[in-house]
Structures are given as C-alpha cells and as structure tokens.
PDB file of C-alpha atoms in Angstrom:
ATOM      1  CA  UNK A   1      10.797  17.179   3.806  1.00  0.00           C
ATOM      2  CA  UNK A   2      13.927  19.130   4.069  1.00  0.00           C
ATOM      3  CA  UNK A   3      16.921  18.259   2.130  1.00  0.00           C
ATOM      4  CA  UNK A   4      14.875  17.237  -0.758  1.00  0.00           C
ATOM      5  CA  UNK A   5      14.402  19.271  -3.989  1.00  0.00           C
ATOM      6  CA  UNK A   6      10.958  21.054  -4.101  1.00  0.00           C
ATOM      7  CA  UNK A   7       9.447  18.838  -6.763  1.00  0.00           C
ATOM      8  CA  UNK A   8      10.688  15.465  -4.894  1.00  0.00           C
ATOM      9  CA  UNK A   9       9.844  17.062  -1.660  1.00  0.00           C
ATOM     10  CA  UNK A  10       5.725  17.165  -3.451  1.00  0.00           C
ATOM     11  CA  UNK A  11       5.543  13.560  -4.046  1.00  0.00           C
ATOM     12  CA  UNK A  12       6.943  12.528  -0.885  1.00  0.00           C
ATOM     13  CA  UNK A  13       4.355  14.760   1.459  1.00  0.00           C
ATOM     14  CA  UNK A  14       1.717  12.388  -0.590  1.00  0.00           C
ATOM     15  CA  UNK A  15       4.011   9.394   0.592  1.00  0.00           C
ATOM     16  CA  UNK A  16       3.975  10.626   4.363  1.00  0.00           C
ATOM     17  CA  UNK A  17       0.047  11.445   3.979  1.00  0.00           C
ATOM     18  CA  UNK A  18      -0.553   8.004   3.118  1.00  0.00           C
ATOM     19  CA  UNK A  19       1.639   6.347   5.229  1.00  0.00           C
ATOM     20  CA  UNK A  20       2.154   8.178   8.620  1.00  0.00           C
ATOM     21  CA  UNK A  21       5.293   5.856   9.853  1.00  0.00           C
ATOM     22  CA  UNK A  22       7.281   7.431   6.784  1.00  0.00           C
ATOM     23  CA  UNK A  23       7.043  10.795   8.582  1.00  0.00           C
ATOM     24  CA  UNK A  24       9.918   9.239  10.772  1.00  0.00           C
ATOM     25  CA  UNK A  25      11.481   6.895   8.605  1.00  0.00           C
ATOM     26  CA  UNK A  26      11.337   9.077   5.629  1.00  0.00           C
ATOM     27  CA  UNK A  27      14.034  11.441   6.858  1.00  0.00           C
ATOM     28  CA  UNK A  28      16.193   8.245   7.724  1.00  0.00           C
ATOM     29  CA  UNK A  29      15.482   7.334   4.063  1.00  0.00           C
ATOM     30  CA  UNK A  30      16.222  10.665   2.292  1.00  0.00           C
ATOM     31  CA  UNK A  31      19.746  10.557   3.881  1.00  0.00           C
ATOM     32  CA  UNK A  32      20.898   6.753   3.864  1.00  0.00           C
ATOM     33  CA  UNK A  33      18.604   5.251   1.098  1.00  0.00           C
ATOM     34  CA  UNK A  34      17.544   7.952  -1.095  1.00  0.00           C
ATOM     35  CA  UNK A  35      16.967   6.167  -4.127  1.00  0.00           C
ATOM     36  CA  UNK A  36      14.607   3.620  -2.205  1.00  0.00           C
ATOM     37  CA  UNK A  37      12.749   6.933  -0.727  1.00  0.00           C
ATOM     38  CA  UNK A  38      12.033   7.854  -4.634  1.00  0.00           C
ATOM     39  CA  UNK A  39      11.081   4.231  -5.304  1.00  0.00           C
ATOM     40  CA  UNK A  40       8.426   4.212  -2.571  1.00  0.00           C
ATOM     41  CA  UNK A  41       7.047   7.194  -4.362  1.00  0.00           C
ATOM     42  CA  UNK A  42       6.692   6.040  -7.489  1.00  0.00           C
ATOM     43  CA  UNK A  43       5.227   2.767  -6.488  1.00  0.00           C
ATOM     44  CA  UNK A  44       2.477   5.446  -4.393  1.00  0.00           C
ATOM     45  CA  UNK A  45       1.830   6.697  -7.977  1.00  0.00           C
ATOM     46  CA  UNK A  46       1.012   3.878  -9.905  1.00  0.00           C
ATOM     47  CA  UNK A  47      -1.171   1.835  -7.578  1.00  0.00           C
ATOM     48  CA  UNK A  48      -3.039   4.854  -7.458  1.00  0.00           C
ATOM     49  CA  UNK A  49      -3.396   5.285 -10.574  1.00  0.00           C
ATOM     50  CA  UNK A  50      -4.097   0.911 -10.923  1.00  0.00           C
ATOM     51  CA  UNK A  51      -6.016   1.151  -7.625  1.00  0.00           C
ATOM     52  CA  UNK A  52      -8.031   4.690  -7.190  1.00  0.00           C
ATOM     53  CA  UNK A  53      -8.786   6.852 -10.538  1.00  0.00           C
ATOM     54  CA  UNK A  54     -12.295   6.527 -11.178  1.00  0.00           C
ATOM     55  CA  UNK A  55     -11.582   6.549 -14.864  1.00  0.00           C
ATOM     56  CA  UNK A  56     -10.034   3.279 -16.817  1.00  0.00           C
ATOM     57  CA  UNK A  57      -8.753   5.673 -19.717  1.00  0.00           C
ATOM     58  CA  UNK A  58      -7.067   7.730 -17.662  1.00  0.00           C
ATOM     59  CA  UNK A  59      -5.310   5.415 -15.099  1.00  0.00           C
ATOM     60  CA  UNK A  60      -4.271   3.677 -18.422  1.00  0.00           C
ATOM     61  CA  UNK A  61      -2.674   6.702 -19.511  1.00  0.00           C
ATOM     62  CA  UNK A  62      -1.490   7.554 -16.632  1.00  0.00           C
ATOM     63  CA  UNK A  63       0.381   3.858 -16.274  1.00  0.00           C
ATOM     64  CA  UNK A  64       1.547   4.001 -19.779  1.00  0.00           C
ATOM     65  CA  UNK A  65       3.538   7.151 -19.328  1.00  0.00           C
ATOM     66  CA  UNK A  66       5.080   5.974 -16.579  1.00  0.00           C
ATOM     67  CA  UNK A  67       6.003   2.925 -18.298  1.00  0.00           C
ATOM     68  CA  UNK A  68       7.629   4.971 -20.913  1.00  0.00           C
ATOM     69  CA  UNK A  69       9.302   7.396 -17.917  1.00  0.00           C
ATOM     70  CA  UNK A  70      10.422   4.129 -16.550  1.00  0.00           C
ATOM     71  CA  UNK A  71      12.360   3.008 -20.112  1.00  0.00           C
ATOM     72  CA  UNK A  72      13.401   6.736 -20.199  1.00  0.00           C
ATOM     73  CA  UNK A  73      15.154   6.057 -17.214  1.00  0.00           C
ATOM     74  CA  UNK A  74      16.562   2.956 -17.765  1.00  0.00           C
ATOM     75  CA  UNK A  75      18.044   4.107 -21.029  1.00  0.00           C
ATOM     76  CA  UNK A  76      19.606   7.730 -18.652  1.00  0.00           C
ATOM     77  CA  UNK A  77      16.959  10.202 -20.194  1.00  0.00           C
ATOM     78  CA  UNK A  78      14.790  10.321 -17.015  1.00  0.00           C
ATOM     79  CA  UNK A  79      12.451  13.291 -17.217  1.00  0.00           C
ATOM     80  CA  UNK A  80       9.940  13.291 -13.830  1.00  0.00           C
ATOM     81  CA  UNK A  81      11.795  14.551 -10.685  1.00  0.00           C
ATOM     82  CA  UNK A  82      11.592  11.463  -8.973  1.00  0.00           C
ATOM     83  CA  UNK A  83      12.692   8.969 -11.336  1.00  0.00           C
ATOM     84  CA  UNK A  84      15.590  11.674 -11.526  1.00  0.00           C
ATOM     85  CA  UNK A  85      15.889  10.951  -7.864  1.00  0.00           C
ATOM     86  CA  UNK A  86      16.737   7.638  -8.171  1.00  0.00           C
ATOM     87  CA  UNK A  87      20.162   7.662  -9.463  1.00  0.00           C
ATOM     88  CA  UNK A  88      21.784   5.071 -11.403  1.00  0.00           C
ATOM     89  CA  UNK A  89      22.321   2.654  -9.142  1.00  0.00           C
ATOM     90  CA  UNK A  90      22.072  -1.314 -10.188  1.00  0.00           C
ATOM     91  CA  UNK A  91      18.855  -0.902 -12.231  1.00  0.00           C
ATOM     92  CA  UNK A  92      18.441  -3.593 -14.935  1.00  0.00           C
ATOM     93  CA  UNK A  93      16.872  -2.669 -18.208  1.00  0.00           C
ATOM     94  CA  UNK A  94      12.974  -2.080 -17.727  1.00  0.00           C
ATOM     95  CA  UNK A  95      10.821  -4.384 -19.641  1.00  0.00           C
ATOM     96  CA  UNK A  96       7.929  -2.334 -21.452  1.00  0.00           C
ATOM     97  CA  UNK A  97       5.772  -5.083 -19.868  1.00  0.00           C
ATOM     98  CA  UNK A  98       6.912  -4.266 -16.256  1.00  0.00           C
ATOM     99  CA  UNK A  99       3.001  -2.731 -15.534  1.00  0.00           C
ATOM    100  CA  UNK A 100       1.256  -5.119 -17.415  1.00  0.00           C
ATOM    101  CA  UNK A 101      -0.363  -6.177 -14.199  1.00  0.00           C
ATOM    102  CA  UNK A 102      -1.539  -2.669 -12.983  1.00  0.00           C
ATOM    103  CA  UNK A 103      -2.214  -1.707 -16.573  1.00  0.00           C
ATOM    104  CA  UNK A 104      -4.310  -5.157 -16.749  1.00  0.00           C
ATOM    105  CA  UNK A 105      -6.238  -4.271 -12.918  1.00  0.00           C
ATOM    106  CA  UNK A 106      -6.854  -0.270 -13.783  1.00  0.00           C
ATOM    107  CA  UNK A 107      -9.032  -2.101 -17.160  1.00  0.00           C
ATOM    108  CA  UNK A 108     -10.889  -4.592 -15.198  1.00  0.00           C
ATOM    109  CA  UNK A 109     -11.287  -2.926 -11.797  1.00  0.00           C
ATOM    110  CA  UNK A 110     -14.922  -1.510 -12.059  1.00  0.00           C
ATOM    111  CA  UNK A 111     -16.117  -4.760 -14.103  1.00  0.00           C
ATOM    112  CA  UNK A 112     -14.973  -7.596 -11.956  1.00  0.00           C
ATOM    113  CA  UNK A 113     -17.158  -9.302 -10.326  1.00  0.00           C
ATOM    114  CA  UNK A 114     -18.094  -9.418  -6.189  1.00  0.00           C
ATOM    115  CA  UNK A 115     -15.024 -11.210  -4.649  1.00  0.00           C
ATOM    116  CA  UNK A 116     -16.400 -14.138  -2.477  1.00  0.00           C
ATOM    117  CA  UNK A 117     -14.047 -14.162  -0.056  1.00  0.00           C
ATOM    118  CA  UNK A 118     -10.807 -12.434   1.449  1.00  0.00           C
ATOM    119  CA  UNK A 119      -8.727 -15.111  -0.998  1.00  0.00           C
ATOM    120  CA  UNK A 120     -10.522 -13.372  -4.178  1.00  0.00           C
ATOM    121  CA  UNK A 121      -9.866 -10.113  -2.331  1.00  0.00           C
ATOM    122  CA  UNK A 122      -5.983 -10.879  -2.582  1.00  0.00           C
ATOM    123  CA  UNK A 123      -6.157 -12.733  -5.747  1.00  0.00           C
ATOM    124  CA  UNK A 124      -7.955  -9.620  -7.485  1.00  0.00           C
ATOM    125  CA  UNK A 125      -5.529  -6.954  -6.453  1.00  0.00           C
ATOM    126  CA  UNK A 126      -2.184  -8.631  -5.406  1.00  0.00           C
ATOM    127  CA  UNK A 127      -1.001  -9.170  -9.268  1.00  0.00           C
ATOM    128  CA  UNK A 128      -0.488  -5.050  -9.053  1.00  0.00           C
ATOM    129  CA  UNK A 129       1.667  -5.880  -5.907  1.00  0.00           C
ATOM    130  CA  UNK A 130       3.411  -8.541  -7.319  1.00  0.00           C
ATOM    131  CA  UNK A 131       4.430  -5.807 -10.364  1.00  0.00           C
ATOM    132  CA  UNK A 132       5.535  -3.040  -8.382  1.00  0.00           C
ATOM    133  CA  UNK A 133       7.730  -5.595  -5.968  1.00  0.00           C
ATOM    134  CA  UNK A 134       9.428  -7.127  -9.508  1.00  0.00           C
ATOM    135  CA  UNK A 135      10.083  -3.217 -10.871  1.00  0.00           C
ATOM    136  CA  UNK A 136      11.596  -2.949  -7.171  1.00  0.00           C
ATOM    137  CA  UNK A 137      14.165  -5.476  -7.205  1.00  0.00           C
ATOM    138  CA  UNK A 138      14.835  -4.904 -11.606  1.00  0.00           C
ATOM    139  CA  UNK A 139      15.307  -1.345 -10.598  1.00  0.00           C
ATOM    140  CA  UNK A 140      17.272  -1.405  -6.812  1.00  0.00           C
ATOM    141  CA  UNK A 141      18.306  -4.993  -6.621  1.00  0.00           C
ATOM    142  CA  UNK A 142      16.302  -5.958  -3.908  1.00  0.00           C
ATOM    143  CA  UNK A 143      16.547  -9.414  -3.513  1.00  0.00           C
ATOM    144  CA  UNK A 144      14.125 -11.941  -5.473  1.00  0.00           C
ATOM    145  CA  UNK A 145      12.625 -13.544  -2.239  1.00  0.00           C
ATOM    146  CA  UNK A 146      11.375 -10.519  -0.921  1.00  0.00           C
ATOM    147  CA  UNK A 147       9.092 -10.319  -3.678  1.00  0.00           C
ATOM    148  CA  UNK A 148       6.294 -12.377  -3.021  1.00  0.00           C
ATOM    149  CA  UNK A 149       5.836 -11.124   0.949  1.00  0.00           C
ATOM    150  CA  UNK A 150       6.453  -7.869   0.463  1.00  0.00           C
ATOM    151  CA  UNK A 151       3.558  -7.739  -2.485  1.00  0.00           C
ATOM    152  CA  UNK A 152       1.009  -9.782  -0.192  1.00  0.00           C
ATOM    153  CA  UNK A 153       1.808  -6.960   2.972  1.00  0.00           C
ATOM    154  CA  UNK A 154       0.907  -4.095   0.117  1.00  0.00           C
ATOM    155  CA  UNK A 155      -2.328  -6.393  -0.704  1.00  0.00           C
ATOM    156  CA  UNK A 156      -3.722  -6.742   2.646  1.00  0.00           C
ATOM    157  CA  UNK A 157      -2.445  -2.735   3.627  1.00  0.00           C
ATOM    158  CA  UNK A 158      -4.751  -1.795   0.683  1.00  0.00           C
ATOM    159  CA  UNK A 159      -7.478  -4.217   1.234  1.00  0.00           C
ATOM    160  CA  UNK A 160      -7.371  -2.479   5.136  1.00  0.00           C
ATOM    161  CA  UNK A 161      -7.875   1.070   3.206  1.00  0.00           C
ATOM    162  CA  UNK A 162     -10.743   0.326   1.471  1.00  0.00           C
ATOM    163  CA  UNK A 163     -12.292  -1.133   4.436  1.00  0.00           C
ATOM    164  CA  UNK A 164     -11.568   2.202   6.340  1.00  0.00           C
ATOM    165  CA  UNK A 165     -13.011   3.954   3.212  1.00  0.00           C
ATOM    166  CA  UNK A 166     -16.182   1.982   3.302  1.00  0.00           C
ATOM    167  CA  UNK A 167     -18.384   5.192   4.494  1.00  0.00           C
ATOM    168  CA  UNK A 168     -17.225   7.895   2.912  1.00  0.00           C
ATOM    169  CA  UNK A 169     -19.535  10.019   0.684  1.00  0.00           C
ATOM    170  CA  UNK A 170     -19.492   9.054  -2.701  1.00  0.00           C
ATOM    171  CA  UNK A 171     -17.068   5.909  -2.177  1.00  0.00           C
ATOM    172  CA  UNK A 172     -19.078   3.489  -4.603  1.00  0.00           C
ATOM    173  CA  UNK A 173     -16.851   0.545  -4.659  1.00  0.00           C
ATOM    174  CA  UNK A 174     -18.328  -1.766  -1.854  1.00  0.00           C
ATOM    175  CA  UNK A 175     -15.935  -4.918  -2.651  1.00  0.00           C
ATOM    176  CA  UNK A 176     -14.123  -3.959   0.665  1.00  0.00           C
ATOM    177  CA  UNK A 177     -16.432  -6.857   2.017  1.00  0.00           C
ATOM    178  CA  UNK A 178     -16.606 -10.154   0.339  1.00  0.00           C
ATOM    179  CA  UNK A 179     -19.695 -12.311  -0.364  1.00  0.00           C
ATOM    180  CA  UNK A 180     -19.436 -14.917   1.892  1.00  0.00           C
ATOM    181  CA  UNK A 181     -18.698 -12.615   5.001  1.00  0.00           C
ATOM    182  CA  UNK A 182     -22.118 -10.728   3.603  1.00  0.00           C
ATOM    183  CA  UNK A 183     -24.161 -13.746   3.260  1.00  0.00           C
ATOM    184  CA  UNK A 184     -22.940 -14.849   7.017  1.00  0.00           C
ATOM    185  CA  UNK A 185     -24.353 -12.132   8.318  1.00  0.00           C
ATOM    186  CA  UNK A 186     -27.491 -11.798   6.039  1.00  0.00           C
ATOM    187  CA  UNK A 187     -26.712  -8.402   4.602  1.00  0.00           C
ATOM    188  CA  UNK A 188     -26.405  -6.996   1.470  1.00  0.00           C
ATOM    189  CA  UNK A 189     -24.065  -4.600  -0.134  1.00  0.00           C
ATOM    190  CA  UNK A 190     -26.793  -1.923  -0.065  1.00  0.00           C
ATOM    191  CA  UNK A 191     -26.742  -2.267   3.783  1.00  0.00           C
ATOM    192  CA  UNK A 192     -23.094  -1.600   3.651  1.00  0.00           C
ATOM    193  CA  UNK A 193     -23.565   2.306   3.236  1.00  0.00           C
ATOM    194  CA  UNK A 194     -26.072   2.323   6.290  1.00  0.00           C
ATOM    195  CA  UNK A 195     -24.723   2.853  10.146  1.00  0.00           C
ATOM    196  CA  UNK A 196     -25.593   0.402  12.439  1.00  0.00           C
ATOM    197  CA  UNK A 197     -24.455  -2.899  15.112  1.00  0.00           C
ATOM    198  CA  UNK A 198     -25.073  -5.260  11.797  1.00  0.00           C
ATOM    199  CA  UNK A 199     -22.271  -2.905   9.433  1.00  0.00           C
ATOM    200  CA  UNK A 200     -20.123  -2.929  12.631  1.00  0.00           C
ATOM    201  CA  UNK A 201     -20.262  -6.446  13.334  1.00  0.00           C
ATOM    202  CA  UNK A 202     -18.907  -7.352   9.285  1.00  0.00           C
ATOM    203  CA  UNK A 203     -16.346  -4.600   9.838  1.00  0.00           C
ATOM    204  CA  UNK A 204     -15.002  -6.053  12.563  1.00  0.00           C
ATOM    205  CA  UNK A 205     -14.782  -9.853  11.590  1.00  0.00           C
ATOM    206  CA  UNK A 206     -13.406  -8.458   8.162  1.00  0.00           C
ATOM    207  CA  UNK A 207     -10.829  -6.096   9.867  1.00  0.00           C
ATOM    208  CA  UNK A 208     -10.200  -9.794  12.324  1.00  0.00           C
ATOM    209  CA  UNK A 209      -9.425 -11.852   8.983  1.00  0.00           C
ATOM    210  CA  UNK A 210      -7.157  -8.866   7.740  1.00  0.00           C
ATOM    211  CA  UNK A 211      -5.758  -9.059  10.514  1.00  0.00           C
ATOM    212  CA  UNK A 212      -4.713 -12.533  10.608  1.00  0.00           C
ATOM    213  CA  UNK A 213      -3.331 -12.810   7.250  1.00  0.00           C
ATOM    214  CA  UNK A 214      -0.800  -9.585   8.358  1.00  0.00           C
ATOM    215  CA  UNK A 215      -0.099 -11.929  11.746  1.00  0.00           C
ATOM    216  CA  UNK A 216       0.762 -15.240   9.265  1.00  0.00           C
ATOM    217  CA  UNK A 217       3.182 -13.087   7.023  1.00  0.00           C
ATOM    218  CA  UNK A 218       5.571 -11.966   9.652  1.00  0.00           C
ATOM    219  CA  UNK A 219       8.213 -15.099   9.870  1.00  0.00           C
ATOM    220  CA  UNK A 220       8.413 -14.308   5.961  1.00  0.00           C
ATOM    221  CA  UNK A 221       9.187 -10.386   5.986  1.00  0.00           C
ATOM    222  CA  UNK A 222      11.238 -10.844   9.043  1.00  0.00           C
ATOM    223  CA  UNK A 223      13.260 -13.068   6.592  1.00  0.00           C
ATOM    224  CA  UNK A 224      13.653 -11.714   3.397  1.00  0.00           C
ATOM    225  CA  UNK A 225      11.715  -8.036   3.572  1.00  0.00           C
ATOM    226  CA  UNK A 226      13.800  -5.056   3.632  1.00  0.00           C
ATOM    227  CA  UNK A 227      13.476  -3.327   6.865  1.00  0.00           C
ATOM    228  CA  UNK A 228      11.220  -0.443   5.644  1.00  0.00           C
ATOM    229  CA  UNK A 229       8.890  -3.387   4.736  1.00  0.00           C
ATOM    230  CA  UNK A 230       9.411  -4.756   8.278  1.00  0.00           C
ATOM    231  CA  UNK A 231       8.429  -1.981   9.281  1.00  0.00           C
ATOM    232  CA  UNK A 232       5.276  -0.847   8.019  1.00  0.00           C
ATOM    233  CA  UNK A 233       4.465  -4.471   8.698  1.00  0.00           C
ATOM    234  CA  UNK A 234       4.943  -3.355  12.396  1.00  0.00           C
ATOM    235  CA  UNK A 235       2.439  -0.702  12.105  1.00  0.00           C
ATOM    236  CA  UNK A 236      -0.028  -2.353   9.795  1.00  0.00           C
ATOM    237  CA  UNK A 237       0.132  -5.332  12.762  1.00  0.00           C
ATOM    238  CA  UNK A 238      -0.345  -2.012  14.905  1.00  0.00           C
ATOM    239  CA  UNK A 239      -3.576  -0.876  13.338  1.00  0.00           C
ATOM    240  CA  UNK A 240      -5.530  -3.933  12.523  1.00  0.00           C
ATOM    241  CA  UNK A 241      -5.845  -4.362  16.520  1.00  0.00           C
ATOM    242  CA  UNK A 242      -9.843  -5.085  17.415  1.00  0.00           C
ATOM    243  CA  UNK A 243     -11.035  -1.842  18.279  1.00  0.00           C
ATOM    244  CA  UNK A 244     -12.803  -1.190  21.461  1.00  0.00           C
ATOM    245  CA  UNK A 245     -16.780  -1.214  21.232  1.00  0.00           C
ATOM    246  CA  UNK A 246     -18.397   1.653  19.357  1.00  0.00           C
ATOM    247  CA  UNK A 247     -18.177   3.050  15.894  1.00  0.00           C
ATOM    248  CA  UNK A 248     -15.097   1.164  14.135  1.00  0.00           C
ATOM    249  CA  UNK A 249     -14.290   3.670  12.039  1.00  0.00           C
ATOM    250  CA  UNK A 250     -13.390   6.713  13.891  1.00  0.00           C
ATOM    251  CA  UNK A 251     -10.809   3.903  15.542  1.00  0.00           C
ATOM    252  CA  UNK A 252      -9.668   2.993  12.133  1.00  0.00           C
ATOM    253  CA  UNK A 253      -9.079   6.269  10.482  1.00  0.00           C
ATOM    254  CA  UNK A 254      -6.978   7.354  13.806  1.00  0.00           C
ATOM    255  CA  UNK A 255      -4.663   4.893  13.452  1.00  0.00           C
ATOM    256  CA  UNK A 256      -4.424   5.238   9.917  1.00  0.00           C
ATOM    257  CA  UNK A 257      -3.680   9.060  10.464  1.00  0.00           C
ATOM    258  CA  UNK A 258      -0.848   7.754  12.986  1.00  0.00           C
ATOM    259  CA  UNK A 259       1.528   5.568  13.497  1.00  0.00           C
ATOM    260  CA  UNK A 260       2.398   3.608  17.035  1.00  0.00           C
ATOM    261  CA  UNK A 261       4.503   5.929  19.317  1.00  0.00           C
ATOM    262  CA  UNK A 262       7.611   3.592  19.219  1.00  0.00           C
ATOM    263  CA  UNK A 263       7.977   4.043  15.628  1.00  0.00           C
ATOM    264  CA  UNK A 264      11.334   6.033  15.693  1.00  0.00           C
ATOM    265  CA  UNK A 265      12.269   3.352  17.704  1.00  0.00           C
ATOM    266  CA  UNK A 266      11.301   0.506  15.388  1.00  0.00           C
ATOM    267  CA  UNK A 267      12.763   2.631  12.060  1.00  0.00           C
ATOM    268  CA  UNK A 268      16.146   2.555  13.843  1.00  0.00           C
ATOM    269  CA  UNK A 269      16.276  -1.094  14.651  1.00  0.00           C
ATOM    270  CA  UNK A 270      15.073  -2.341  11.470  1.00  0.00           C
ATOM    271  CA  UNK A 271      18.113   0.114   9.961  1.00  0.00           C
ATOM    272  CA  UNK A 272      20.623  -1.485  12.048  1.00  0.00           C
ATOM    273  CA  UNK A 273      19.027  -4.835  10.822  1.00  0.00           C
ATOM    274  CA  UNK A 274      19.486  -3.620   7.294  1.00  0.00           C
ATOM    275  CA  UNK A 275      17.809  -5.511   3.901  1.00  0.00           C
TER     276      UNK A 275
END
C-alpha cells in the first residue's frame, strides 16, 4: 500500500490477502486511522499464530514474543515495524497476561476434543477473540461494549474459513463441522475429505447456521462496533449467502477472494458514522 513504510506496507498486503474489503478501506485507514490499520495487523498475526501454525511450540513462541513486543511498546521501546506504527496514542499499560487466551488455544488446539455443535465451535475459539478485542480497546481505547460483538463477528469469520478450507490438500483439522450436524446426516469425519451431494448438503446447512449467527449479531455491532467492524460484518453477511446449486466451494472461495462491489461505498458511510 502506498504511503506506508516498506516493512508496514509487508504485513498489511497479508491483511488485504486475508480480508479483500481492506483493499478499499485500508487506504481510508492508513490516512485517517493509522494506528487502528497497524492494530488490525497485529491482531492478523497472533490468531494466526493461536489459530493456524501446525506446531504448539512454535505458535507459543511466536505469542510470547509478541507479548513481550507488546510490553516493549507499552513501556516506548517498540521494536517490530508495526507496533512502531502504532504511535502512542491512549494505550494503557499491557498486562503480560493480555494473550493468555491465544497462548492457552495455540496449547490445546490439536487435543480438544470434536465440538458437538456450532455453540462448542464458538465456545472453543472465541476466548482468542475475546483477547485480541480487550488488547484493542487497552491499547486504542475502543470502547468496552464493543468487545464482546466484535470478538463473536471474528469467531464466526474464522469458523466460515475453516469451512471454506475443508478440502484443501493436507488440511487435517476436520472440526469445521460439528458432531451433531455429522450425526444428522449420518456421516463421518472421514467422509468429510470425499466430494459428493452428502459433503455438500453438511456444507451448506453449516454455512446456513453460520450464517444466522452473523444475521443475529447485527443490532449489536451496529451499536457499539467501530465502523471497520461494521463493515466487514457487511461483507461477512455478504458471503455467507446460500450458494446456488453445485460445488459450494468454488462459490465460497470467490467470495472470500472478493468483497461485494458496493464496498467503497459501505467503507465511506460507516466513516462518516464513525466508532
């Protein structure tokens, strides 16, 4: 992105890879909200490393350094270009405990066990959410009752990328689906890595109840969300639409690759909202 330093400019292409509707709202950010731009990057780093690395030992260490980067930062010795980028701003003093809860889900991630249902879904991985929204308002002052929406939308955007990652080669994490929606339809999680009507038919009912969840959280971010978190609500809503008949993935990894064409549009009403 232009007007950013090289190394800032790095982190934030993995932002905008991840989250197409920050190809249009990122430049709004860069220029009005810069420090929030960095903060968005930095919470991309750590669920990844809570959420993603294969190995426990090194998301740990990966989460511990940036818990030390974080105190670094509180205390004016920041050292990585984005927490740099931040500023000073109203940050409070960050607790060495502030990714306990990632640092807690990047240990248990491969051991837990099946979640039953979309409610153990959440329940396994919001608590990472919840810890990245609290670091959010210690370090920008975003305000308190954002916290709780604004971690669930994360949740369920994750929970809507692992479905999407469901077939890839080598993806060996099948808790995408829960139990109960497997049972329903008399499958198995072997029968998860095999095309066919049956995978289709879970895919879209779990995709449905995704969907629903997003639906139910919108009087609450319209609320007390800031407006980048209304939205990529607004094109989260925009992506969990049913998708016509065929092979639901190829629909799903489109609109994951994009975001809806009235984006610019959306970005600059949500600004003019304002947090």
């Amino acid at each position: 992105m232009s007007g950013l330093p090289a190394d800032v400019a790095s982190f934030i292409a993995k932002l905008e890879q991840a989250y197409p509707e920050l190809r249009v709202a990122g430049p709004l950010l860069a220029r009005q909200a810069p420090a929030l731009l960095a903060f968005e990057a930095i919470a991309h780093e750590l669920l990844q490393a809570a959420l993603h690395l294969p190995d426990a030992t090194a998301a740990v260490g990966k989460l511990h350094w940036w818990s030390e980067e974080l105190q670094r930062y509180g205390a004016g010795e920041a050292r990585h270009p984005l927490t740099r980028h931040l500023g000073t701003g109203p940050a409070a003093a960050v607790n060495a405990d502030a990714l306990a809860p990632l640092l807690a889900l990047a240990v248990r991630r491969h051991d837990a066990p099946p979640p039953t249902d979309l409610a153990a879904q959440l329940a396994a991985c919001e608590p990472a959410f919840l810890g990245v929204e609290r670091l959010r308002a210690s370090l920008l002052g975003s305000p308190s009752a954002a916290i709780s929406p604004q971690a669930s939308l994360g949740a369920l955007t994750y929970l809507l990328r692992q479905l999407a990652r469901l077939p890839l080669a080598g993806n060996d994490d099948t808790s995408a689906i829960p139990m109960q929606l497997l049972a329903r339809h008399q499958m198995d999680r072997a029968a998860l890595t095999l095309p066919g009507s049956d995978r289709d038919a879970v895919v879209r009912e779990q995709l449905a109840a995704i969907g629903t969840a997003l639906a139910a959280l919108g009087e609450s971010l319209r609320a007390s969300a800031g407006w980048l978190a209304r939205l990529r609500w607004r094109c989260e809503h925009w992506r969990v639409r049913p998708p016509p008949p065929g092979d639901p993935f190829s629909v799903l990894w489109s609109r994951l690759d994009r975001a809806p064409w009235n984006t610019a549009w959306l970005a600059w009403r949500e600004l003019r909202r304002g947090d």
